[in-house]
Amino acid sequence: MVAETNDVQNFIAVQALFQHLAESNLEYLSNNIYVAYQKSGGELEVGTGEAKPVGLVMVRSGSLEIRDAQQNLIDRLSAGDFFIPRVLAQAPAEMIVRVLEDCLYYELSESAFQSIRSNDEDISRLCDTYARSYQADASKSENAPAPAVRKQHAFTDSYLDQSVKDYMTAPAFCASPNITIRRAAQIMTNNKISSLLITEDERLVGIMTDRDLRTRVVAKGVADTEPVSGVMTPKPHCIDMRGRLHQAQLVMMSSGIHHLPVVDRDVPVGMLGMSDIMRANNLEPLSLTRGINNATTVTELAAVAAKLPDLVVKLIERDTRPYEVGEIITSLSDALTRRLLRLAETVYGKPPCTWAWLAFGSQARQEQMLGSDQDNALIYANNADDSADAYFAPFARFVNDGLDVCGIHRCPGDIMASNPKWRMTLAGWQQTFNYWIQERSPKALMHASIFFDMRPVAGDLELVNHLRGYVLAKARSNTIFLALMTQNALEHSPPLGFFKQFVLEKDGDHNHTLDLKKRGTITIVDIARNYSLAAAISEVNTISRLQAMERAGVMSRELVASLVDAHEFIAGIRLQAQGEKFHAGDTVDNQLDPKTLSPLVRHQLKEAFQLVRQAQAAMKARFGGGVL
Amino acid sequence: MAVFYSLSYRWQKKRYGKAATKTPLAGIYQATAPASRSLMRENRFLVVDCEMSGLDASRSQLLSIGWVVIENARISHASGKHLLIHADRGAGESTRIHGLHDATIAGAKSAAAAITLLAKQVPGSVLVFHHAPLDLRFLQQTAYDNFRCPLLFGYVDTMLIEQRRLQLQGAESGLRLAQCRERYGLPPISGHHNAMTDARATAELLLAQTSYLGGAGRVSLGRMGIQCSRHQYVRGV
């Protein structure tokens, strides 16, 4: 015998799945490989009942596609890509592997596959990811209408999966707005409830709570013979019965209420109280929130906040959808901020004027991830004078420092309320935005784009609503501004050529990593922001913006659905990578080594990037003309 | 063809069976011939390629033999063998083609040992060559030189399969191994050619051809054009 390399071993040695293996392992693998061929149009068997079971199939040349029984395309494979027959056989739907182009393929025996899998952590992890993505993907397809049904099985046992419907108090107690205040109080007393829904033609028009009775009736001396419509809270926040508990929690926390009407398409069906959420689970997001709200010093607060990364890792492990993780992290950041503002008030006394604390960027969009830093500012009512700013300077520094101690680090660009530049009256802010919109320099906009995502975290919400209305009205009518924003957004482009070098990486010494934020999620965030500015959409969250864009008719339903999917997919990979980095004790950032991706995920990522390119092209066609 | 194959096989078994006893080829003569009606999937194939010092079997000799096994229509990668053979007269002219130098051949097997190892693989197998006549001439010559009796086996020739396919299509194209592979979308052969890489390349070609003939579960040995090896004596010792 002659020691020699051979085609099989040479080939598998440079594939993503195996390229880290030692020579001896590669030899072991190639000795357990069986080479087979199928002409185009033929099918590969994925049955498990064979005498020599196959653990893994890798394409050597040609291409394959995997479809489910309904002919929906699940995956396409070309040279170097693999599939695991057992995973296909156990997928929820029946899978068919068809040859697109004459295909030479390698079958790795089940025993060798299991042996390498149990001995090599990387391969084991990749295969687990592959199997999971397959399970998740089997129900998805080209034509699947509702991505919302995906992954539902993944967190059935967690608090997050609990739908509002299962925890609300039903039926809802409703009354007409014409009944007297006394009658309303009687209904509430008789039924031992602390809030009453006011409906007209079955539709929710208001809510009356114990607190309303105290503050708007008794304290103000309103006669109890007046109609309830005069003292109720009109157009209350509500949540659809199909919503999730954590969403309800967000609504309650952000609007400072303890009762949330539950509706089924505008018709009240029940009521959800903070206590119902407590009852659902004393799980981390809530116990953390409670910890935050009970903290009386920054040190105590920091101790609670230190548990946040662990919570996020747990959420990732439970396959929580990325936008939900973003919402949960953001809700905790918001809670931290509010608590710090409270603590600041106890230190510096009551603020001298009406004010609001603004969040920008990812916190505003409710898309914070681990490692997101602060972007915030203060806005005062127009009647604030210099003494107000003198009060808020140390106040803001206290909060910014506090957040930093709690792990939400200071903004490297100094976009923080402690910077005097970012403490202004409403009029001052309007002027600043006006300048950005009129200023015809993309540089100024690059700096400014972060400000166009804004959300009030605490204080007087009306101030921020005013500002937002002003900005949207100004932006919408300025085509040159929109063109520049578009040009600016196109500077972040998804990397398409990137993966072509994938197999060659072992030879070169390139250390390719991919910035999943800059090259991935941000591209979609930019698209959603631009369209929202153009169509005066007041939503801030990217997914909500995209959905509002569809409703407003500024983007097609298909493109919106695809972008929502792409955003979720890229954010999911980013989150997964962050979780793994945290686990490994590495710095949590947005970089990803694409070598760690399975071919399937790689393929999907490629498709997601392609889609973003299309959307960018459409955006350029729509707004780009303003530059000329 | 099929009838001729089985008659020829029986006749040769009778003719050389006695001479083969007490030689390493005895096992071959005790085995039964693979049935021409049996299917691709049911058979074990031994795909063989040889390198020689020249094209004339009377003056040149075997330099190496490579083979690989196909079972259940799958090439078992681990079954591959590459035997280098002592060159009595030096490797000569063809070293530039094959890259086999005298120095590397030194310490290789004797021709007799190589044929013995090959003979062990033959019983129960159908042999496969790309352009069989040349390899057969050298194998039979070497077998006879050493054991006074030829090898006996049924074999198919991927070049003939290809030739027939092209004739049916009325096409005229090259029949060299690399050209045939290209038509089936098979990847180019990497590295330099030797008996081993060419045997593997031929094995992949056979899989591709049978896939196009109707699949391993439907193509019979007869359809693949199985023939019986014949004694080809060219040179005295």
PDB file of C-alpha atoms in Angstrom, chain B residues 34-218:
ATOM      1  CA  PRO B  34     -22.117 -13.988 -12.017  1.00  0.00           C
ATOM      2  CA  ALA B  35     -25.462 -14.502 -13.797  1.00  0.00           C
ATOM      3  CA  SER B  36     -25.955 -12.157 -16.713  1.00  0.00           C
ATOM      4  CA  ARG B  37     -29.582 -11.669 -15.721  1.00  0.00           C
ATOM      5  CA  SER B  38     -28.702 -10.536 -12.191  1.00  0.00           C
ATOM      6  CA  LEU B  39     -29.051  -6.839 -11.443  1.00  0.00           C
ATOM      7  CA  MET B  40     -26.410  -4.194 -10.867  1.00  0.00           C
ATOM      8  CA  ARG B  41     -27.507  -3.782  -7.258  1.00  0.00           C
ATOM      9  CA  GLU B  42     -27.145  -7.488  -6.476  1.00  0.00           C
ATOM     10  CA  ASN B  43     -23.552  -7.711  -7.647  1.00  0.00           C
ATOM     11  CA  ARG B  44     -20.179  -6.881  -6.271  1.00  0.00           C
ATOM     12  CA  PHE B  45     -17.979  -5.039  -8.750  1.00  0.00           C
ATOM     13  CA  LEU B  46     -14.235  -4.811  -8.665  1.00  0.00           C
ATOM     14  CA  VAL B  47     -13.224  -1.758 -10.659  1.00  0.00           C
ATOM     15  CA  VAL B  48      -9.630  -2.130 -11.827  1.00  0.00           C
ATOM     16  CA  ASP B  49      -7.100   0.083 -13.505  1.00  0.00           C
ATOM     17  CA  CYS B  50      -3.546  -0.789 -14.419  1.00  0.00           C
ATOM     18  CA  GLU B  51      -0.508   1.257 -15.312  1.00  0.00           C
ATOM     19  CA  MET B  52       2.083  -0.212 -17.609  1.00  0.00           C
ATOM     20  CA  SER B  53       5.543   0.720 -18.821  1.00  0.00           C
ATOM     21  CA  GLY B  54       4.319   0.742 -22.434  1.00  0.00           C
ATOM     22  CA  LEU B  55       1.430  -0.335 -24.585  1.00  0.00           C
ATOM     23  CA  ASP B  56       2.886  -3.592 -25.947  1.00  0.00           C
ATOM     24  CA  ALA B  57       2.334  -6.463 -23.538  1.00  0.00           C
ATOM     25  CA  SER B  58       5.140  -8.456 -25.126  1.00  0.00           C
ATOM     26  CA  ARG B  59       7.740  -5.869 -24.307  1.00  0.00           C
ATOM     27  CA  SER B  60       6.301  -3.766 -21.490  1.00  0.00           C
ATOM     28  CA  GLN B  61       5.056  -4.722 -18.104  1.00  0.00           C
ATOM     29  CA  LEU B  62       2.618  -3.896 -15.297  1.00  0.00           C
ATOM     30  CA  LEU B  63       3.741  -1.121 -13.011  1.00  0.00           C
ATOM     31  CA  SER B  64       0.781  -0.817 -10.694  1.00  0.00           C
ATOM     32  CA  ILE B  65      -2.755  -2.034 -10.133  1.00  0.00           C
ATOM     33  CA  GLY B  66      -5.478  -0.006  -8.456  1.00  0.00           C
ATOM     34  CA  TRP B  67      -8.943  -1.193  -7.566  1.00  0.00           C
ATOM     35  CA  VAL B  68     -12.027  -0.273  -5.643  1.00  0.00           C
ATOM     36  CA  VAL B  69     -15.193  -2.202  -4.813  1.00  0.00           C
ATOM     37  CA  ILE B  70     -18.796  -1.324  -5.636  1.00  0.00           C
ATOM     38  CA  GLU B  71     -21.484  -3.015  -3.605  1.00  0.00           C
ATOM     39  CA  ASN B  72     -25.162  -2.144  -3.521  1.00  0.00           C
ATOM     40  CA  ALA B  73     -24.400   0.424  -6.225  1.00  0.00           C
ATOM     41  CA  ARG B  74     -22.103   2.293  -3.853  1.00  0.00           C
ATOM     42  CA  ILE B  75     -18.362   2.682  -4.026  1.00  0.00           C
ATOM     43  CA  SER B  76     -16.852   1.658  -0.730  1.00  0.00           C
ATOM     44  CA  HIS B  77     -14.124   4.204  -0.315  1.00  0.00           C
ATOM     45  CA  ALA B  78     -12.158   2.068   2.136  1.00  0.00           C
ATOM     46  CA  SER B  79     -11.991  -0.854  -0.300  1.00  0.00           C
ATOM     47  CA  GLY B  80      -9.558   1.033  -2.507  1.00  0.00           C
ATOM     48  CA  LYS B  81      -6.137  -0.611  -3.016  1.00  0.00           C
ATOM     49  CA  HIS B  82      -3.116   0.603  -4.874  1.00  0.00           C
ATOM     50  CA  LEU B  83      -0.344  -1.930  -5.535  1.00  0.00           C
ATOM     51  CA  LEU B  84       2.979  -0.931  -6.967  1.00  0.00           C
ATOM     52  CA  ILE B  85       4.877  -3.629  -8.824  1.00  0.00           C
ATOM     53  CA  HIS B  86       8.611  -4.249  -9.147  1.00  0.00           C
ATOM     54  CA  ALA B  87       9.930  -3.255 -12.506  1.00  0.00           C
ATOM     55  CA  ASP B  88      12.382  -5.862 -13.730  1.00  0.00           C
ATOM     56  CA  ARG B  89      13.701  -3.694 -16.476  1.00  0.00           C
ATOM     57  CA  GLY B  90      13.191  -0.254 -14.993  1.00  0.00           C
ATOM     58  CA  ALA B  91      10.158   1.863 -15.581  1.00  0.00           C
ATOM     59  CA  GLY B  92      11.448   3.304 -18.857  1.00  0.00           C
ATOM     60  CA  GLU B  93       9.579   5.667 -21.092  1.00  0.00           C
ATOM     61  CA  SER B  94       6.233   5.924 -19.399  1.00  0.00           C
ATOM     62  CA  THR B  95       7.477   7.241 -16.069  1.00  0.00           C
ATOM     63  CA  ARG B  96       6.841  10.702 -17.300  1.00  0.00           C
ATOM     64  CA  ILE B  97       3.182   9.879 -17.783  1.00  0.00           C
ATOM     65  CA  HIS B  98       2.577   7.997 -14.586  1.00  0.00           C
ATOM     66  CA  GLY B  99       4.993   9.613 -12.257  1.00  0.00           C
ATOM     67  CA  LEU B 100       6.185   6.204 -11.088  1.00  0.00           C
ATOM     68  CA  HIS B 101       9.928   6.282 -10.755  1.00  0.00           C
ATOM     69  CA  ASP B 102      12.196   3.357 -10.252  1.00  0.00           C
ATOM     70  CA  ALA B 103      12.955   4.630  -6.814  1.00  0.00           C
ATOM     71  CA  THR B 104       9.347   4.582  -5.703  1.00  0.00           C
ATOM     72  CA  ILE B 105       8.783   1.218  -7.259  1.00  0.00           C
ATOM     73  CA  ALA B 106      11.652  -0.285  -5.356  1.00  0.00           C
ATOM     74  CA  GLY B 107      10.209  -1.983  -2.301  1.00  0.00           C
ATOM     75  CA  ALA B 108       6.929  -2.594  -4.105  1.00  0.00           C
ATOM     76  CA  LYS B 109       5.340  -5.989  -4.640  1.00  0.00           C
ATOM     77  CA  SER B 110       6.393  -8.565  -7.136  1.00  0.00           C
ATOM     78  CA  ALA B 111       4.075  -9.033 -10.085  1.00  0.00           C
ATOM     79  CA  ALA B 112       3.158 -12.494  -8.752  1.00  0.00           C
ATOM     80  CA  ALA B 113       2.198 -11.077  -5.379  1.00  0.00           C
ATOM     81  CA  ALA B 114       0.109  -8.383  -7.010  1.00  0.00           C
ATOM     82  CA  ILE B 115      -1.781 -10.890  -9.157  1.00  0.00           C
ATOM     83  CA  THR B 116      -2.275 -13.080  -6.072  1.00  0.00           C
ATOM     84  CA  LEU B 117      -3.807 -10.197  -4.151  1.00  0.00           C
ATOM     85  CA  LEU B 118      -6.014  -9.323  -7.114  1.00  0.00           C
ATOM     86  CA  ALA B 119      -7.063 -12.965  -7.530  1.00  0.00           C
ATOM     87  CA  LYS B 120      -8.323 -12.978  -3.936  1.00  0.00           C
ATOM     88  CA  GLN B 121     -10.734 -10.191  -4.829  1.00  0.00           C
ATOM     89  CA  VAL B 122     -12.034 -11.779  -8.000  1.00  0.00           C
ATOM     90  CA  PRO B 123     -14.347 -14.643  -6.875  1.00  0.00           C
ATOM     91  CA  GLY B 124     -17.931 -13.429  -6.687  1.00  0.00           C
ATOM     92  CA  SER B 125     -17.090 -10.152  -8.413  1.00  0.00           C
ATOM     93  CA  VAL B 126     -17.715  -8.622 -11.782  1.00  0.00           C
ATOM     94  CA  LEU B 127     -14.633  -6.745 -12.928  1.00  0.00           C
ATOM     95  CA  VAL B 128     -14.871  -3.287 -14.463  1.00  0.00           C
ATOM     96  CA  PHE B 129     -12.385  -1.535 -16.735  1.00  0.00           C
ATOM     97  CA  HIS B 130     -12.370   1.561 -18.840  1.00  0.00           C
ATOM     98  CA  HIS B 131     -11.083   0.218 -22.157  1.00  0.00           C
ATOM     99  CA  ALA B 132     -10.670  -3.384 -20.963  1.00  0.00           C
ATOM    100  CA  PRO B 133      -8.558  -4.898 -23.781  1.00  0.00           C
ATOM    101  CA  LEU B 134      -5.355  -3.143 -22.794  1.00  0.00           C
ATOM    102  CA  ASP B 135      -5.562  -3.894 -19.073  1.00  0.00           C
ATOM    103  CA  LEU B 136      -6.692  -7.461 -19.774  1.00  0.00           C
ATOM    104  CA  ARG B 137      -3.743  -8.109 -22.032  1.00  0.00           C
ATOM    105  CA  PHE B 138      -1.307  -7.144 -19.309  1.00  0.00           C
ATOM    106  CA  LEU B 139      -3.147  -8.863 -16.480  1.00  0.00           C
ATOM    107  CA  GLN B 140      -3.489 -12.151 -18.392  1.00  0.00           C
ATOM    108  CA  GLN B 141       0.082 -11.997 -19.558  1.00  0.00           C
ATOM    109  CA  THR B 142       1.321 -11.458 -16.029  1.00  0.00           C
ATOM    110  CA  ALA B 143      -0.954 -14.161 -14.618  1.00  0.00           C
ATOM    111  CA  TYR B 144       0.197 -16.687 -17.204  1.00  0.00           C
ATOM    112  CA  ASP B 145       3.852 -15.775 -16.835  1.00  0.00           C
ATOM    113  CA  ASN B 146       3.664 -16.448 -13.131  1.00  0.00           C
ATOM    114  CA  PHE B 147       1.083 -19.209 -12.699  1.00  0.00           C
ATOM    115  CA  ARG B 148       0.737 -20.825 -16.088  1.00  0.00           C
ATOM    116  CA  CYS B 149      -2.941 -20.105 -16.224  1.00  0.00           C
ATOM    117  CA  PRO B 150      -5.055 -17.050 -16.961  1.00  0.00           C
ATOM    118  CA  LEU B 151      -7.437 -15.160 -14.704  1.00  0.00           C
ATOM    119  CA  LEU B 152     -11.116 -15.919 -15.213  1.00  0.00           C
ATOM    120  CA  PHE B 153     -13.911 -13.444 -14.584  1.00  0.00           C
ATOM    121  CA  GLY B 154     -16.872 -11.678 -16.093  1.00  0.00           C
ATOM    122  CA  TYR B 155     -16.228  -8.015 -16.783  1.00  0.00           C
ATOM    123  CA  VAL B 156     -17.857  -4.900 -18.149  1.00  0.00           C
ATOM    124  CA  ASP B 157     -16.142  -2.095 -20.017  1.00  0.00           C
ATOM    125  CA  THR B 158     -17.316   1.444 -19.270  1.00  0.00           C
ATOM    126  CA  MET B 159     -15.877   2.595 -22.576  1.00  0.00           C
ATOM    127  CA  LEU B 160     -18.039   0.098 -24.467  1.00  0.00           C
ATOM    128  CA  ILE B 161     -21.101   1.104 -22.464  1.00  0.00           C
ATOM    129  CA  GLU B 162     -20.394   4.688 -23.418  1.00  0.00           C
ATOM    130  CA  GLN B 163     -19.738   3.838 -27.036  1.00  0.00           C
ATOM    131  CA  ARG B 164     -23.069   2.047 -27.317  1.00  0.00           C
ATOM    132  CA  ARG B 165     -24.892   4.902 -25.622  1.00  0.00           C
ATOM    133  CA  LEU B 166     -23.388   7.411 -28.007  1.00  0.00           C
ATOM    134  CA  GLN B 167     -24.211   5.220 -30.998  1.00  0.00           C
ATOM    135  CA  LEU B 168     -27.822   5.021 -29.910  1.00  0.00           C
ATOM    136  CA  GLN B 169     -27.897   8.789 -29.635  1.00  0.00           C
ATOM    137  CA  GLY B 170     -26.157   9.116 -32.976  1.00  0.00           C
ATOM    138  CA  ALA B 171     -23.568  11.263 -31.278  1.00  0.00           C
ATOM    139  CA  GLU B 172     -19.831  11.184 -31.773  1.00  0.00           C
ATOM    140  CA  SER B 173     -17.760  12.188 -28.827  1.00  0.00           C
ATOM    141  CA  GLY B 174     -14.552  11.351 -27.109  1.00  0.00           C
ATOM    142  CA  LEU B 175     -14.389   8.127 -25.121  1.00  0.00           C
ATOM    143  CA  ARG B 176     -11.520   8.939 -22.863  1.00  0.00           C
ATOM    144  CA  LEU B 177     -12.300   8.568 -19.205  1.00  0.00           C
ATOM    145  CA  ALA B 178     -12.298  12.305 -18.451  1.00  0.00           C
ATOM    146  CA  GLN B 179     -14.487  13.049 -21.463  1.00  0.00           C
ATOM    147  CA  CYS B 180     -17.011  10.369 -20.488  1.00  0.00           C
ATOM    148  CA  ARG B 181     -17.153  11.636 -16.912  1.00  0.00           C
ATOM    149  CA  GLU B 182     -17.794  15.160 -18.052  1.00  0.00           C
ATOM    150  CA  ARG B 183     -20.949  14.080 -19.874  1.00  0.00           C
ATOM    151  CA  TYR B 184     -22.405  12.816 -16.596  1.00  0.00           C
ATOM    152  CA  GLY B 185     -21.526  15.934 -14.658  1.00  0.00           C
ATOM    153  CA  LEU B 186     -18.831  14.127 -12.693  1.00  0.00           C
ATOM    154  CA  PRO B 187     -16.139  16.362 -11.211  1.00  0.00           C
ATOM    155  CA  PRO B 188     -12.708  16.524 -12.853  1.00  0.00           C
ATOM    156  CA  ILE B 189     -10.210  14.030 -11.481  1.00  0.00           C
ATOM    157  CA  SER B 190      -8.018  15.846  -9.018  1.00  0.00           C
ATOM    158  CA  GLY B 191      -4.329  15.281  -8.616  1.00  0.00           C
ATOM    159  CA  HIS B 192      -2.241  13.300 -11.049  1.00  0.00           C
ATOM    160  CA  HIS B 193      -3.430  10.095 -12.578  1.00  0.00           C
ATOM    161  CA  ASN B 194      -2.486   6.767 -11.177  1.00  0.00           C
ATOM    162  CA  ALA B 195      -4.087   3.345 -11.153  1.00  0.00           C
ATOM    163  CA  MET B 196      -5.942   4.158  -7.941  1.00  0.00           C
ATOM    164  CA  THR B 197      -7.470   7.487  -8.935  1.00  0.00           C
ATOM    165  CA  ASP B 198      -8.415   6.104 -12.352  1.00  0.00           C
ATOM    166  CA  ALA B 199     -10.073   3.041 -10.815  1.00  0.00           C
ATOM    167  CA  ARG B 200     -12.128   5.332  -8.561  1.00  0.00           C
ATOM    168  CA  ALA B 201     -12.935   7.595 -11.497  1.00  0.00           C
ATOM    169  CA  THR B 202     -14.040   4.592 -13.559  1.00  0.00           C
ATOM    170  CA  ALA B 203     -16.200   3.340 -10.676  1.00  0.00           C
ATOM    171  CA  GLU B 204     -17.997   6.690 -10.491  1.00  0.00           C
ATOM    172  CA  LEU B 205     -18.504   6.595 -14.245  1.00  0.00           C
ATOM    173  CA  LEU B 206     -20.106   3.152 -13.975  1.00  0.00           C
ATOM    174  CA  LEU B 207     -22.522   4.426 -11.303  1.00  0.00           C
ATOM    175  CA  ALA B 208     -23.455   7.333 -13.534  1.00  0.00           C
ATOM    176  CA  GLN B 209     -23.915   5.136 -16.596  1.00  0.00           C
ATOM    177  CA  THR B 210     -26.119   2.648 -14.809  1.00  0.00           C
ATOM    178  CA  SER B 211     -28.153   5.465 -13.303  1.00  0.00           C
ATOM    179  CA  TYR B 212     -28.873   6.586 -16.851  1.00  0.00           C
ATOM    180  CA  LEU B 213     -29.503   3.018 -18.060  1.00  0.00           C
ATOM    181  CA  GLY B 214     -32.418   2.749 -15.648  1.00  0.00           C
ATOM    182  CA  GLY B 215     -30.913   2.524 -12.172  1.00  0.00           C
ATOM    183  CA  ALA B 216     -29.050  -0.113 -10.217  1.00  0.00           C
ATOM    184  CA  GLY B 217     -32.279  -1.880  -9.333  1.00  0.00           C
ATOM    185  CA  ARG B 218     -33.194  -2.444 -12.980  1.00  0.00           C
TER     186      ARG B 218
END
